[in-house]
Structures are given as structure tokens and as C-alpha cells.
Amino acid sequence: MEIVGKVAATIQNVLGPEAEELGRATGVIQRRRKFTAVSLLRMLVLTLLRKPDAKATDFQSTAAQLGLDVTSTAVENRFTPQLVGFLRAVLERTVLRVLAASPQLVDLLNKFTSVRIGDSSTIALPDELADQFPGCGGILRAGLAAMKIHLLWDFLTGSILQLRITPGRASDATNPIAQEVAPAGSLSLFDLGYFCLDRFQNLTRAGAFWISRLQHGTSVFDAQGQPLALLQYLRQQTGSGPIDVSVLLGVSHRLPCRLIALRVPQEVADRRRQKAYVKAQKHGRVPSREYLEWQDWTIFVTNCEPELLTWEAVVVLYRARWQIELMFKLWKSHNRLATHRAGAAAEEQLAVVYVKLIAVLVQHWILLTATWCECRRSLMKAAAIIADWVTLLIDALDDLDRLIAILSRMKDVLLKAGARVQNRNIHPSLSQLLQNPILLDYVP
């Protein structure tokens, strides 16, 4: 079954019989008057997919489209602890659905069986939820409660491989998305919060590839196992090009890898040093002279040999990691994931977060049907178009053939409506660089 049919069937199941089963298990429907578990879930998800800042009257309007005559008060009364449990269960079931589009036709990406990008994003919650979702605290007891969303995403096929919810205080490095050993032939791209020599070693042993920035303070040895004073070594390099050498990482690991160091422009280094001073001052200290000197360099480490990736390709692929930041930006800006109705009780705010997470997964599946074949896709533009089609989706949810037809029409609209970024002559876009890494004009 092609991707449109798979997406249609999955949406039907998630917003259909599976929800009824979970509704019975969680007791969200005590007495059937107006709502069933399915109609309640559909009302919530489709309303927030269409209008992320929805009010009670917007939910009421969607309910009417679903054939339900309910008051706005009846909608407001539905935000109960049982609803939170129901939505959490639906989300846990939903994230198990892994849908994949055809791999992008990009030679650089197709060197790997998958391109796995992982990161997390935090959402502030009301203080009343601190026992369930402890935050990181802070000045004036700010951030007492927070939720952290951990996402593992295959950039090659668009698949959301894992979505985990933890308290805001949880460490990125110990989260399951960081602990999972990727399959042979895959490439993993994570930021410095996930830097771990044990993980890199496990990936290498499994036949998987990885690219990372170098964590400051990591012990570096040359290829013969002799300690390498890296900063001193970099000072001695007089050329303007990249430094690309084989090294060993870690006192005990002695992990063989490739180190690529690039000197940054002076204005970039100055901005970095300014940020270092600001960060240090918040902790009542001053950055060391050595640390400030490190700001002249961007350093990558990888187990990808030069025959597999040029240094430009390493830099371009690591930039692809930023796409997961854009995914979170889409969810928070367009889908308003971290925004709550003024005066909403804690239970309502938590319930709405769960509903919006279900909604963004549905949205992502629809995006897979049309945007993944377009390297220059703009997820933000495409998501705005999807919101306009929600009314048609509501009417087709119980008819698979009709739902497939609507998703196929939506796919054509997304492809023709220009939901893409433009090529640039100066500062090429990521899609241009993926197609041709030598276009890279390196700025970190």
C-alpha cells in the first residue's frame, strides 16, 4: 500500500476503534450521553489541528460537524484526570505507529540506511504538576514543573522512530533515544547534550556511523596513542583550510575516529566569547583563557572515513541535525504546543499538551504523503495548508476510500502550492548543500 493509503488507514485506527478500547480501559466515558471515546478524541484532536488556540466554542463547532449537539460548558467539563489518562494512553499507542515515506533521492543521504536525528524540547507546566513532572527549578522557583519531549527522527524517510515524554529534569544523555544502538549502515546526528564515548563505541561496533561536535575537555590522542595537546596542535596549523586527522578519543576508550577542525571567522569567534562571558557570569565566575581560545574553532568527530564523506559532507550532514529544531519550532509556533488557554486549570493544560502531540503526529503523517519527495520542502507552509483541510477530513474519517481520496487531493495541493523553500545564490540552503556539498561556504 502506498504512503497515502497507509496514512489514511493509520489515522482511521488511531481516531477510531483503538480509542474506544482505551476509553473503556481508562474510564474516560462513565455514562454515554453525548460522547463516545472516539467522538471525544476526534473533537479534541481535529479542533486543535485546525485551530491550535481553540476555545470551547471551537470544540463545540467541531462536535457539531461530528453530529454531536453539545454545549461549550459540556466541553469544558470534559477536562478531567480521566481524560488526561485516556489521552496519555492514546499518545503512547500512537507513537508506536512508524510510517515511512520513500527515501529522499539525495546521494549524500542515501549513503546510509537511515539518518537518525535526536533531540529534546521542554514545555513549561503549571506548578501543581511538579510532583508528576518536576522541572529544573531556578531563580525564584521558576520552572517547578516541566515536560521534556525526546524525539528520534529518521531524516531520510521522515519516520518518527521514537517520541518519549519525561519530566523536564531528566537528562538527555540517559534517555532511551540516546541509549538505543542504531542499526548497521545508519548515521546518527545528536548535539553535545548527548555526547558519550560509550555510545559512539557501541555504534561503531554495530556497524553504524555517527557525527558529533567534540565535547570540550575530552582527552585526545594521536593515531599512535600519544597524548595530543589539541589546542596547541591547532595553534601550530598555519593553513586556512580544514584540519582533517585520525585520532583516538578517551583515556580508557581510545576510540578511533576522525577529527575535523575548522577555524571560524573572527566575528563568529567574538560572538562566542561574548556568550561565554555572559554564561559564566550567571554562575559567578569568569571563563578561562583556554576556553575562550577554543571559541576560534569548530571541531567535529566522526567514524565516517574520508572515502565515505568529504569534510564538506561531514559539515553539511551535521547541519541537517538542525532540521529537528525546525520540527520543534513547527510544533511550538504553528501548532502552539507550549501555549495554553488563559486561566486553564492544570489538568486542562496537561490534557491539551497530549492532544496537540497526537495532532502533530497526525499532521506529520500527512506531511509524509506529499513533502518528503520534495527536498526543498517547507514544513511550516505545508502545515498551514493542512489546517485548512481538516473540515474535509472530519467528514471522511469513517470511509477509508473517501479519506484516501481527500489525502490524495491534499497531496496534489501541497505539491502545487509552493510549500517549499527557494534556492539561494548566496548562503545555499540545506537542500542545495545536500545535493552538492562543495557549495559549502563554511560558517558554523
Coordinates of N, CA, C and O in Angstrom, one line a residue, residues 243-309:
I243 N 41.4 21.1 9.1 CA 42.3 20.1 9.6 C 41.6 18.8 9.7 O 40.5 18.7 10.4
D244 N 42.1 17.8 9.1 CA 41.3 16.5 9.0 C 42.3 15.4 9.3 O 43.1 15.0 8.5
V245 N 42.2 14.9 10.6 CA 43.2 13.9 11.0 C 42.6 12.7 11.8 O 41.4 12.8 12.3
S246 N 43.3 11.6 11.8 CA 42.8 10.4 12.6 C 43.3 10.6 14.0 O 44.5 11.0 14.3
V247 N 42.4 10.3 15.0 CA 42.7 10.5 16.4 C 42.1 9.3 17.2 O 41.3 8.5 16.6
L248 N 42.4 9.3 18.5 CA 41.8 8.4 19.4 C 41.2 9.2 20.5 O 41.8 10.2 21.0
L249 N 39.9 8.9 20.9 CA 39.2 9.7 22.0 C 39.1 8.9 23.2 O 38.7 7.7 23.2
G250 N 39.4 9.6 24.4 CA 39.1 9.0 25.7 C 40.3 8.3 26.3 O 41.0 7.5 25.5
V251 N 40.6 8.5 27.5 CA 41.7 7.9 28.2 C 41.5 6.3 28.2 O 42.5 5.6 27.9
S252 N 40.4 5.9 28.5 CA 40.1 4.4 28.6 C 39.6 3.9 27.3 O 39.8 2.7 26.9
H253 N 38.8 4.7 26.5 CA 38.2 4.1 25.3 C 39.2 4.0 24.2 O 39.1 3.1 23.4
R254 N 40.0 5.0 24.0 CA 40.9 5.1 22.8 C 40.1 4.8 21.6 O 40.5 3.9 20.8
L255 N 39.0 5.5 21.4 CA 38.1 5.3 20.3 C 38.6 5.9 19.0 O 38.8 7.1 18.9
P256 N 38.9 5.0 18.0 CA 39.4 5.5 16.7 C 38.3 6.3 16.0 O 37.2 5.9 15.9
C257 N 38.7 7.5 15.6 CA 37.8 8.3 14.8 C 38.6 9.4 14.0 O 39.8 9.4 14.0
R258 N 37.8 10.2 13.4 CA 38.4 11.3 12.5 C 38.0 12.6 13.1 O 36.8 12.8 13.5
L259 N 39.0 13.5 13.2 CA 38.7 14.8 13.8 C 38.9 15.9 12.7 O 39.9 15.9 12.0
I260 N 37.8 16.7 12.6 CA 37.8 17.8 11.5 C 37.7 19.1 12.3 O 36.7 19.3 13.0
A261 N 38.7 19.9 12.2 CA 38.7 21.2 12.9 C 38.7 22.4 11.8 O 39.5 22.3 10.9
L262 N 37.8 23.3 12.0 CA 37.7 24.5 11.1 C 37.8 25.8 11.9 O 37.1 25.9 12.9
R263 N 38.6 26.7 11.5 CA 38.7 28.0 12.1 C 37.5 28.8 11.7 O 37.2 28.9 10.5
V264 N 36.9 29.4 12.7 CA 35.7 30.2 12.4 C 36.1 31.7 12.1 O 37.2 32.1 12.5
P265 N 35.2 32.4 11.4 CA 35.5 33.8 11.2 C 35.6 34.6 12.5 O 35.0 34.2 13.5
Q266 N 36.4 35.7 12.5 CA 36.7 36.4 13.7 C 35.4 36.9 14.4 O 35.3 36.8 15.6
E267 N 34.4 37.4 13.6 CA 33.2 37.9 14.2 C 32.4 36.8 14.9 O 31.7 37.0 15.9
V268 N 32.5 35.6 14.3 CA 31.8 34.4 15.0 C 32.5 34.1 16.3 O 31.8 33.9 17.3
A269 N 33.8 34.1 16.3 CA 34.6 33.8 17.5 C 34.3 34.8 18.6 O 34.1 34.5 19.7
D270 N 34.2 36.1 18.2 CA 33.9 37.1 19.1 C 32.5 37.0 19.8 O 32.4 37.2 21.0
R271 N 31.6 36.6 19.0 CA 30.2 36.4 19.5 C 30.2 35.2 20.5 O 29.5 35.3 21.5
R272 N 30.9 34.2 20.1 CA 31.0 33.0 21.0 C 31.6 33.4 22.4 O 31.2 33.0 23.4
R273 N 32.7 34.2 22.3 CA 33.4 34.6 23.6 C 32.4 35.5 24.4 O 32.4 35.4 25.6
Q274 N 31.7 36.3 23.7 CA 30.7 37.2 24.5 C 29.7 36.3 25.2 O 29.4 36.6 26.4
K275 N 29.2 35.3 24.5 CA 28.2 34.4 25.1 C 28.8 33.6 26.3 O 28.2 33.4 27.3
A276 N 30.1 33.3 26.1 CA 30.8 32.5 27.2 C 30.9 33.4 28.4 O 30.8 32.9 29.6
Y277 N 31.2 34.7 28.3 CA 31.3 35.6 29.4 C 29.9 35.7 30.1 O 29.8 35.6 31.3
V278 N 28.9 35.9 29.3 CA 27.5 36.0 29.9 C 27.1 34.8 30.7 O 26.6 34.8 31.8
K279 N 27.4 33.6 30.1 CA 27.0 32.3 30.7 C 27.8 32.2 32.0 O 27.3 31.7 33.1
A280 N 29.1 32.5 32.0 CA 29.9 32.3 33.2 C 29.5 33.3 34.3 O 29.5 32.9 35.5
Q281 N 29.2 34.5 33.9 CA 28.7 35.5 34.9 C 27.5 35.0 35.7 O 27.3 35.3 36.9
K282 N 26.6 34.3 35.0 CA 25.4 33.8 35.7 C 25.7 32.9 36.8 O 24.9 32.7 37.7
H283 N 26.9 32.2 36.7 CA 27.3 31.3 37.7 C 28.4 31.9 38.6 O 29.1 31.2 39.4
G284 N 28.6 33.2 38.5 CA 29.6 33.9 39.4 C 31.0 33.6 39.1 O 31.8 33.5 40.0
R285 N 31.4 33.3 37.8 CA 32.8 33.0 37.5 C 33.2 33.7 36.2 O 32.3 34.4 35.6
V286 N 34.4 33.5 35.8 CA 34.9 34.0 34.6 C 35.4 32.9 33.7 O 36.1 32.0 34.2
P287 N 35.2 32.9 32.4 CA 35.7 31.8 31.6 C 37.2 31.8 31.5 O 37.8 32.8 31.5
S288 N 37.8 30.6 31.4 CA 39.2 30.5 31.4 C 39.8 31.0 30.0 O 39.0 31.0 29.0
R289 N 41.0 31.4 30.0 CA 41.7 31.9 28.8 C 41.7 30.8 27.8 O 41.4 31.1 26.6
E290 N 41.9 29.6 28.2 CA 41.9 28.5 27.2 C 40.6 28.2 26.6 O 40.5 28.0 25.4
Y291 N 39.5 28.3 27.4 CA 38.2 28.1 26.9 C 37.8 29.2 25.9 O 37.2 28.9 24.8
L292 N 38.2 30.4 26.2 CA 38.0 31.5 25.2 C 38.7 31.3 23.9 O 38.2 31.6 22.8
E293 N 39.9 30.7 24.0 CA 40.7 30.5 22.8 C 40.0 29.3 21.9 O 40.1 29.4 20.7
W294 N 39.4 28.4 22.6 CA 38.7 27.3 21.9 C 37.6 27.9 21.0 O 37.2 27.2 20.0
Q295 N 37.1 29.1 21.3 CA 36.0 29.6 20.5 C 36.4 30.0 19.1 O 35.5 30.3 18.2
D296 N 37.7 29.9 18.8 CA 38.1 30.2 17.4 C 37.9 29.0 16.5 O 38.1 29.1 15.3
W297 N 37.5 27.9 17.1 CA 37.4 26.6 16.3 C 36.0 25.9 16.5 O 35.4 26.0 17.5
T298 N 35.6 25.3 15.4 CA 34.5 24.3 15.4 C 35.1 23.0 15.1 O 35.8 22.8 14.1
I299 N 34.9 22.0 15.9 CA 35.5 20.7 15.8 C 34.5 19.6 15.8 O 33.6 19.5 16.6
F300 N 34.6 18.8 14.7 CA 33.7 17.6 14.6 C 34.5 16.3 14.7 O 35.7 16.3 14.4
V301 N 33.9 15.3 15.3 CA 34.5 14.0 15.3 C 33.5 13.0 14.7 O 32.2 13.2 14.8
T302 N 34.0 12.0 14.0 CA 33.1 11.1 13.3 C 33.9 9.8 13.0 O 35.1 9.8 12.9
N303 N 33.1 8.7 12.8 CA 33.8 7.4 12.4 C 33.6 7.2 10.9 O 33.9 6.1 10.4
C304 N 33.1 8.2 10.2 CA 33.0 8.2 8.7 C 34.3 8.5 8.1 O 34.9 9.5 8.3
E305 N 34.9 7.5 7.3 CA 36.1 7.7 6.7 C 36.1 8.7 5.6 O 35.0 8.9 5.0
P306 N 37.2 9.3 5.2 CA 37.2 10.3 4.1 C 36.7 9.7 2.8 O 36.1 10.4 2.0
E307 N 36.8 8.4 2.6 CA 36.3 7.7 1.3 C 34.8 7.7 1.3 O 34.2 7.7 0.2
L308 N 34.2 7.8 2.5 CA 32.7 7.8 2.6 C 32.2 9.2 2.5 O 31.3 9.5 1.8
L309 N 32.8 10.1 3.3 CA 32.4 11.5 3.4 C 33.6 12.5 3.3 O 34.5 12.3 4.1

